Amino acid sequence: VQLVESGGGLVQPGGSLRLSCAASGFTFDDYAMSWVRQAPGKGLEWVSAISWNGRSTYSAESMKGRFTISRDNAKNTLYLQMSSLKSEDTAVYYCAKDSVRKGRTYEYDYWGQGTQVTVSS
């Protein structure tokens, strides 16, 4: 199993960024996926999740209306569209694979290496 994030970088407050997570080594459309982030000096924070078929999405309250999770099962790719970014969104963003086929447990068995997002003027 491999999860490879991309799309991070430096963006000004109020700006937008789209993260991608390319998945391989498993049947991507059988598993829910999530984005989790870790800000400097802090613990892991769950950001958003999407069901295996893409029909249901879930986001942390502080991200609702600003972040949108999506997936393209034909391309085995997970996305996170981020807008109205704030300095407190600065973190390493990880994609993570749910451990149960066609479930949504928020228990992850594989993680990507992460992509850095820095929001600063």
N, CA and C of each residue as an Amber inpcrd file, in Angstrom:
protein
   363
   0.8450000  -1.1980000   0.0000000   0.0000000   0.0000000   0.0000000
   0.8810000   1.2480000   0.0000000   0.5300000   2.1730000  -0.8590000
   1.2280000   3.4590000  -0.8740000   0.2250000   4.5970000  -0.9560000
   0.4740000   5.6150000  -0.1520000  -0.3060000   6.8430000  -0.1970000
   0.6910000   7.9850000  -0.3410000   0.5610000   8.7510000  -1.4060000
   1.5320000   9.8080000  -1.6840000   0.8010000  11.1380000  -1.8350000
   1.0220000  12.0200000  -0.8550000   0.3860000  13.3320000  -0.8940000
   1.2100000  14.3080000  -1.7220000   0.5320000  15.2920000  -2.2530000
   1.1870000  16.3680000  -2.9900000   0.2910000  17.5920000  -2.9550000
   0.8640000  18.7200000  -3.3710000   0.0710000  19.9300000  -3.4830000
   0.2700000  20.9300000  -2.3650000   1.0470000  20.5800000  -1.3640000
   1.3000000  21.5170000  -0.2880000   2.2000000  22.6490000  -0.7390000
   2.3470000  23.6380000   0.1440000   3.2150000  24.7560000  -0.1760000
   2.9230000  25.9490000   0.7040000   3.4640000  27.0780000   0.2990000
   3.2780000  28.3410000   1.0170000   2.1530000  29.1260000   0.3480000
   1.2070000  29.5710000   1.1490000   0.0780000  30.3360000   0.6220000
  -0.2340000  31.4650000   1.5900000  -0.7230000  32.5690000   1.0580000
  -1.0710000  33.7080000   1.8960000  -2.4080000  33.4840000   2.5930000
  -2.6040000  34.1110000   3.7260000  -3.9150000  34.0190000   4.3910000
  -5.0240000  34.4290000   3.4350000  -6.1110000  33.6570000   3.4700000
  -7.2160000  33.8920000   2.5560000  -7.0930000  33.1610000   1.2420000
  -5.9530000  32.5630000   1.0130000  -5.7140000  31.8580000  -0.2360000
  -6.2790000  30.4550000  -0.2580000  -6.0270000  29.7790000  -1.3800000
  -6.5490000  28.4260000  -1.5760000  -5.4330000  27.4840000  -1.9940000
  -5.6940000  26.2100000  -1.7560000  -4.7290000  25.1800000  -2.1180000
  -5.5030000  23.8770000  -2.2930000  -5.0610000  23.0450000  -3.2100000
  -5.6700000  21.7180000  -3.3390000  -4.6090000  20.6480000  -3.1230000
  -4.8740000  19.7940000  -2.1680000  -4.0000000  18.6640000  -1.8910000
  -4.5120000  17.4360000  -2.6180000  -3.5750000  16.5840000  -3.0210000
  -3.9170000  15.3090000  -3.6440000  -3.2290000  14.1850000  -2.8950000
  -3.8360000  13.0200000  -2.9590000  -3.2500000  11.8210000  -2.3740000
  -3.4340000  10.6850000  -3.3740000  -2.3420000  10.2620000  -3.9620000
  -2.3790000   9.1710000  -4.9310000  -2.2330000   7.8460000  -4.1930000
  -3.1960000   6.9670000  -4.4040000  -3.2200000   5.6890000  -3.6870000
  -2.8820000   4.5360000  -4.6230000  -2.2140000   3.5380000  -4.0830000
  -1.9100000   2.3350000  -4.8570000  -1.7130000   1.1610000  -3.9180000
  -1.8210000  -0.0250000  -4.4700000  -1.5650000  -1.2340000  -3.6960000
  -2.7670000  -1.8090000  -2.9690000  -3.9260000  -1.2070000  -3.1810000
  -5.1470000  -1.7500000  -2.5900000  -6.3200000  -1.2960000  -3.4520000
  -7.4850000  -1.8630000  -3.1930000  -8.6780000  -1.5020000  -3.9710000
  -9.2300000  -0.1990000  -3.4010000  -8.8300000   0.9010000  -4.0180000
  -9.1040000   2.2310000  -3.4740000 -10.5850000   2.4560000  -3.2150000
 -11.4400000   2.0560000  -4.1490000 -12.8680000   2.3670000  -3.9960000
 -13.5840000   1.4360000  -3.0330000 -12.8470000   0.6350000  -2.2720000
 -13.4330000  -0.1760000  -1.2120000 -13.2750000   0.4490000   0.1660000
 -12.5370000   1.5640000   0.2460000 -12.1810000   2.0930000   1.5580000
 -12.4830000   3.5760000   1.7070000 -13.0370000   3.9100000   2.8720000
 -13.1390000   5.3190000   3.2410000 -11.7330000   5.8720000   3.4310000
 -11.6180000   7.1720000   3.2010000 -10.3250000   7.8370000   3.3320000
 -10.5010000   9.1120000   4.1530000  -9.4310000   9.5310000   4.7690000
  -9.4710000  10.7470000   5.5920000  -8.2450000  11.6100000   5.3590000
  -8.3930000  12.8610000   5.7400000  -7.2580000  13.7750000   5.8630000
  -7.1010000  14.0800000   7.3510000  -5.8660000  14.0430000   7.7900000
  -5.5160000  14.3370000   9.1780000  -4.3300000  15.2890000   9.1340000
  -4.2670000  16.2350000  10.0440000  -3.1540000  17.1760000  10.0170000
  -2.4650000  17.2670000  11.3700000  -1.2460000  17.7600000  11.3360000
  -0.4870000  17.9690000  12.5620000   0.2190000  19.3140000  12.4820000
  -0.2150000  20.2310000  13.3080000   0.4040000  21.5500000  13.3760000
   1.6940000  21.4650000  14.1830000   2.5840000  22.4230000  13.9970000
   3.8570000  22.4010000  14.7230000   3.6490000  22.3350000  16.2340000
   4.2680000  21.3630000  16.8570000   4.2030000  21.2440000  18.3050000
   2.8870000  20.7220000  18.8570000   1.9890000  20.2730000  17.9630000
   0.6770000  19.7930000  18.4110000   0.4420000  18.3540000  17.9740000
  -0.6340000  17.7720000  18.4700000  -0.9670000  16.4040000  18.1180000
  -1.7240000  16.3200000  16.8040000  -2.1020000  15.1170000  16.4410000
  -2.8490000  14.9030000  15.2170000  -4.2680000  15.4390000  15.3600000
  -4.7540000  16.0390000  14.2850000  -6.1100000  16.5890000  14.2640000
  -6.8190000  16.0640000  13.0250000  -7.9350000  15.3920000  13.2250000
  -8.7220000  14.9000000  12.0950000  -9.3370000  16.0870000  11.3640000
  -9.2770000  16.0500000  10.0370000  -9.7610000  17.1540000   9.2120000
 -11.0730000  16.7970000   8.5070000 -11.0390000  15.6880000   7.7720000
 -12.2020000  15.3710000   6.9470000 -12.1290000  13.9160000   6.5050000
 -13.3030000  13.3380000   6.1950000 -13.3670000  11.9570000   5.7370000
 -14.3820000  11.8430000   4.6140000 -14.2050000  10.8160000   3.8170000
 -15.1270000  10.5570000   2.7170000 -15.3600000   9.0660000   2.6360000
 -16.6020000   8.6860000   2.3630000 -16.9460000   7.2740000   2.2860000
 -16.2970000   6.6230000   1.0730000 -16.3180000   5.3020000   1.0490000
 -15.6540000   4.5570000  -0.0190000 -16.2120000   4.8930000  -1.3930000
 -17.5110000   5.2090000  -1.4560000 -18.1220000   5.5020000  -2.7530000
 -18.2170000   7.0060000  -3.0230000 -17.7470000   7.8160000  -2.0860000
 -17.7540000   9.2580000  -2.2740000 -19.0770000   9.9360000  -2.0020000
 -20.0720000   9.1720000  -1.5970000 -21.4140000   9.7530000  -1.4360000
 -21.5660000  10.5140000  -0.1300000 -20.7310000  10.2140000   0.8470000
 -20.8380000  10.8760000   2.1500000 -19.5060000  11.4990000   2.5240000
 -19.5720000  12.7210000   3.0200000 -18.3720000  13.4070000   3.4800000
 -18.6100000  13.9590000   4.8760000 -17.5390000  14.1180000   5.6030000
 -17.5970000  14.5650000   6.9840000 -16.4030000  15.4810000   7.2160000
 -16.6220000  16.5780000   7.9340000 -15.5330000  17.5080000   8.1860000
 -15.5820000  18.0040000   9.6190000 -14.4160000  18.3150000  10.1450000
 -14.3490000  18.9330000  11.4590000 -15.0320000  20.2960000  11.4010000
 -15.6170000  20.6640000  12.5050000 -16.4260000  21.8890000  12.5400000
 -15.6520000  23.1040000  12.0630000 -14.3980000  23.2140000  12.4530000
 -13.6220000  24.4080000  12.1150000 -13.2670000  24.4740000  10.6330000
 -13.4440000  23.3660000   9.9200000 -13.1210000  23.3350000   8.4980000
 -14.3530000  23.4180000   7.6050000 -15.5230000  23.2450000   8.1740000
 -16.7380000  23.2530000   7.3610000 -16.8910000  24.5790000   6.6410000
 -17.2200000  24.4760000   5.3730000 -17.3850000  25.6750000   4.5610000
 -16.0910000  26.1880000   3.9710000 -14.9580000  25.6800000   4.4480000
 -13.6660000  26.1030000   3.9150000 -12.9440000  24.9670000   3.2100000
 -13.0620000  23.7660000   3.7240000 -12.3670000  22.6000000   3.1600000
 -13.3870000  21.6520000   2.5510000 -13.0510000  21.0930000   1.4040000
 -13.9170000  20.1260000   0.7420000 -13.1090000  18.8880000   0.3670000
 -13.5560000  17.7570000   0.8690000 -12.8980000  16.4930000   0.5300000
 -13.6310000  15.8630000  -0.6520000 -12.8740000  15.2230000  -1.5190000
 -13.4770000  14.5290000  -2.6470000 -12.5480000  13.4030000  -3.0650000
 -13.0310000  12.5640000  -3.9460000 -12.2070000  11.4640000  -4.4400000
 -12.5940000  11.1500000  -5.8690000 -11.6190000  10.6570000  -6.6210000
 -11.8460000  10.1660000  -7.9690000 -11.4140000   8.7040000  -7.9680000
 -12.3800000   7.8280000  -7.8490000 -12.0470000   6.4020000  -7.7470000
 -11.4560000   5.8460000  -9.0470000 -11.7610000   6.4810000 -10.1560000
 -11.1760000   6.0350000 -11.4180000  -9.6770000   6.3360000 -11.4630000
  -9.2690000   7.3750000 -10.7280000  -7.8610000   7.7700000 -10.7070000
  -7.1570000   7.3640000  -9.4160000  -7.8860000   6.6670000  -8.5260000
  -7.3100000   6.2610000  -7.2290000  -6.6970000   7.4480000  -6.4980000
  -7.4210000   8.5380000  -6.4770000  -6.8870000   9.7640000  -5.9000000
  -7.8980000  10.4330000  -4.9750000  -7.3800000  10.8860000  -3.8620000
  -8.1360000  11.6230000  -2.8550000  -7.7070000  13.0890000  -2.9270000
  -8.6530000  13.9920000  -2.6930000  -8.3520000  15.4160000  -2.7540000
  -8.8300000  16.1380000  -1.4960000  -8.2040000  17.2790000  -1.2490000
  -8.6960000  18.1940000  -0.2320000  -8.5510000  19.6050000  -0.8000000
  -9.6760000  20.2100000  -1.1120000  -9.6880000  21.5930000  -1.5780000
  -9.8230000  22.4940000  -0.3640000  -8.8430000  23.3650000  -0.1840000
  -8.8270000  24.2450000   0.9800000  -8.9310000  25.6900000   0.5130000
  -9.8150000  26.4450000   1.1200000  -9.9650000  27.8550000   0.7750000
 -10.0550000  28.6750000   2.0590000  -9.9940000  29.9890000   1.8980000
 -10.0230000  30.8950000   3.0570000  -9.0450000  30.4430000   4.1270000
  -7.8550000  30.1300000   3.6950000  -6.8680000  29.5740000   4.6230000
  -6.4280000  30.5940000   5.6610000  -6.1720000  30.0700000   6.8530000
  -5.7620000  30.8850000   7.9870000  -4.3930000  30.4060000   8.4580000
  -3.7240000  31.2410000   9.2260000  -2.4080000  30.8600000   9.7340000
  -2.4910000  29.5970000  10.5830000  -3.6050000  29.4260000  11.2610000
  -3.7520000  28.2300000  12.1100000  -3.9760000  26.9450000  11.3210000
  -4.1100000  27.0620000  10.0040000  -4.1940000  25.8710000   9.1550000
  -2.8050000  25.3440000   8.7930000  -1.7770000  26.0590000   9.1860000
  -0.4070000  25.6030000   8.9320000  -0.1660000  24.2740000   9.6350000
   0.2200000  23.2780000   8.8570000   0.3840000  21.9300000   9.3970000
   0.9290000  21.0190000   8.3050000   1.3260000  19.8330000   8.7230000
   1.5730000  18.7540000   7.7760000   0.2550000  18.0110000   7.6150000
  -0.1510000  17.8270000   6.3770000  -1.4180000  17.1650000   6.0810000
  -1.1450000  15.7500000   5.5830000  -1.8220000  14.8020000   6.2090000
  -1.6660000  13.3860000   5.8640000  -2.9750000  12.8310000   5.3190000
  -2.8820000  11.9620000   4.3310000  -4.0520000  11.1690000   3.9780000
  -3.9020000   9.8090000   4.6580000  -5.0400000   9.2410000   4.9930000
  -5.0290000   7.9830000   5.7280000  -6.1390000   7.0680000   5.2330000
  -5.8360000   5.7890000   5.1920000  -6.7770000   4.7730000   4.7060000
  -7.4880000   4.1280000   5.8880000  -8.8100000   4.0630000   5.8020000
  -9.5670000   3.3750000   6.8410000  -9.2040000   1.8960000   6.8480000
  -9.2700000   1.2840000   8.0100000  -8.7980000  -0.0940000   8.1460000
  -9.8260000  -1.1430000   7.7480000 -11.0920000  -0.7350000   7.6210000
 -12.1560000  -1.7000000   7.3560000 -12.7560000  -1.4720000   5.9740000
 -12.8130000  -2.5300000   5.1970000 -13.3810000  -2.4500000   3.8550000
 -14.8490000  -2.0280000   3.9230000 -15.1570000  -0.9880000   3.1600000
 -16.5300000  -0.4460000   3.0800000 -17.0860000  -0.0860000   4.4450000
 -16.2050000   0.3310000   5.3260000 -16.6120000   0.8120000   6.6370000
 -16.1740000   2.2420000   6.8190000 -16.3840000   2.7620000   8.0330000
 -15.9070000   4.1120000   8.3720000 -15.6420000   4.1000000   9.8650000
 -14.4450000   3.6830000  10.1910000 -14.1090000   3.4610000  11.5860000
 -13.2540000   4.5740000  12.1730000 -12.6470000   5.3770000  11.3280000
 -11.6470000   6.3630000  11.7380000 -10.4560000   5.6920000  12.4110000
 -10.2730000   4.4420000  12.1200000  -9.0600000   3.7320000  12.5100000
  -8.2860000   3.4680000  11.2270000  -7.0620000   3.9220000  11.2040000
  -6.3180000   3.9370000   9.9490000  -5.1610000   2.9420000  10.0030000
  -5.0100000   2.2080000   8.9110000  -3.9210000   1.2420000   8.8840000
  -2.7550000   1.6830000   8.0000000  -2.9880000   2.6710000   7.1540000
  -1.9050000   3.2040000   6.3330000  -2.0220000   4.7270000   6.2520000
  -0.8570000   5.3530000   6.2470000  -0.7550000   6.8020000   6.1810000
   0.2260000   7.1820000   5.0760000   0.0200000   8.3570000   4.5090000
   1.0050000   8.8900000   3.6010000   2.1420000   9.5440000   4.3770000
   3.0900000  10.0880000   3.6460000   4.2500000  10.7120000   4.2820000
   3.9780000  12.1550000   4.6880000   2.8900000  12.7080000   4.1830000
   2.5010000  14.0620000   4.5510000   2.9810000  15.1150000   3.5710000
   2.2530000  16.2140000   3.5180000   2.6420000  17.3610000   2.7080000
   2.4750000  18.6210000   3.5490000   3.4730000  19.4760000   3.5160000
   3.4890000  20.6740000   4.3660000   2.6400000  21.7790000   3.7400000
   1.7670000  22.3440000   4.5490000   1.0100000  23.5300000   4.1560000
   1.3770000  24.6480000   5.1200000   1.8420000  25.7480000   4.5900000
   2.2100000  26.9000000   5.4040000   1.4010000  28.1040000   4.9450000
   0.6570000  28.6690000   5.8740000  -0.1600000  29.8380000   5.5730000
   0.4800000  31.0420000   6.2530000   1.0180000  31.9240000   5.4390000
   1.7580000  33.0570000   5.9910000   1.8570000  34.1590000   4.9500000
   1.8710000  35.3920000   5.4430000   2.0550000  36.5260000   4.5380000
   3.5330000  36.8820000   4.4330000
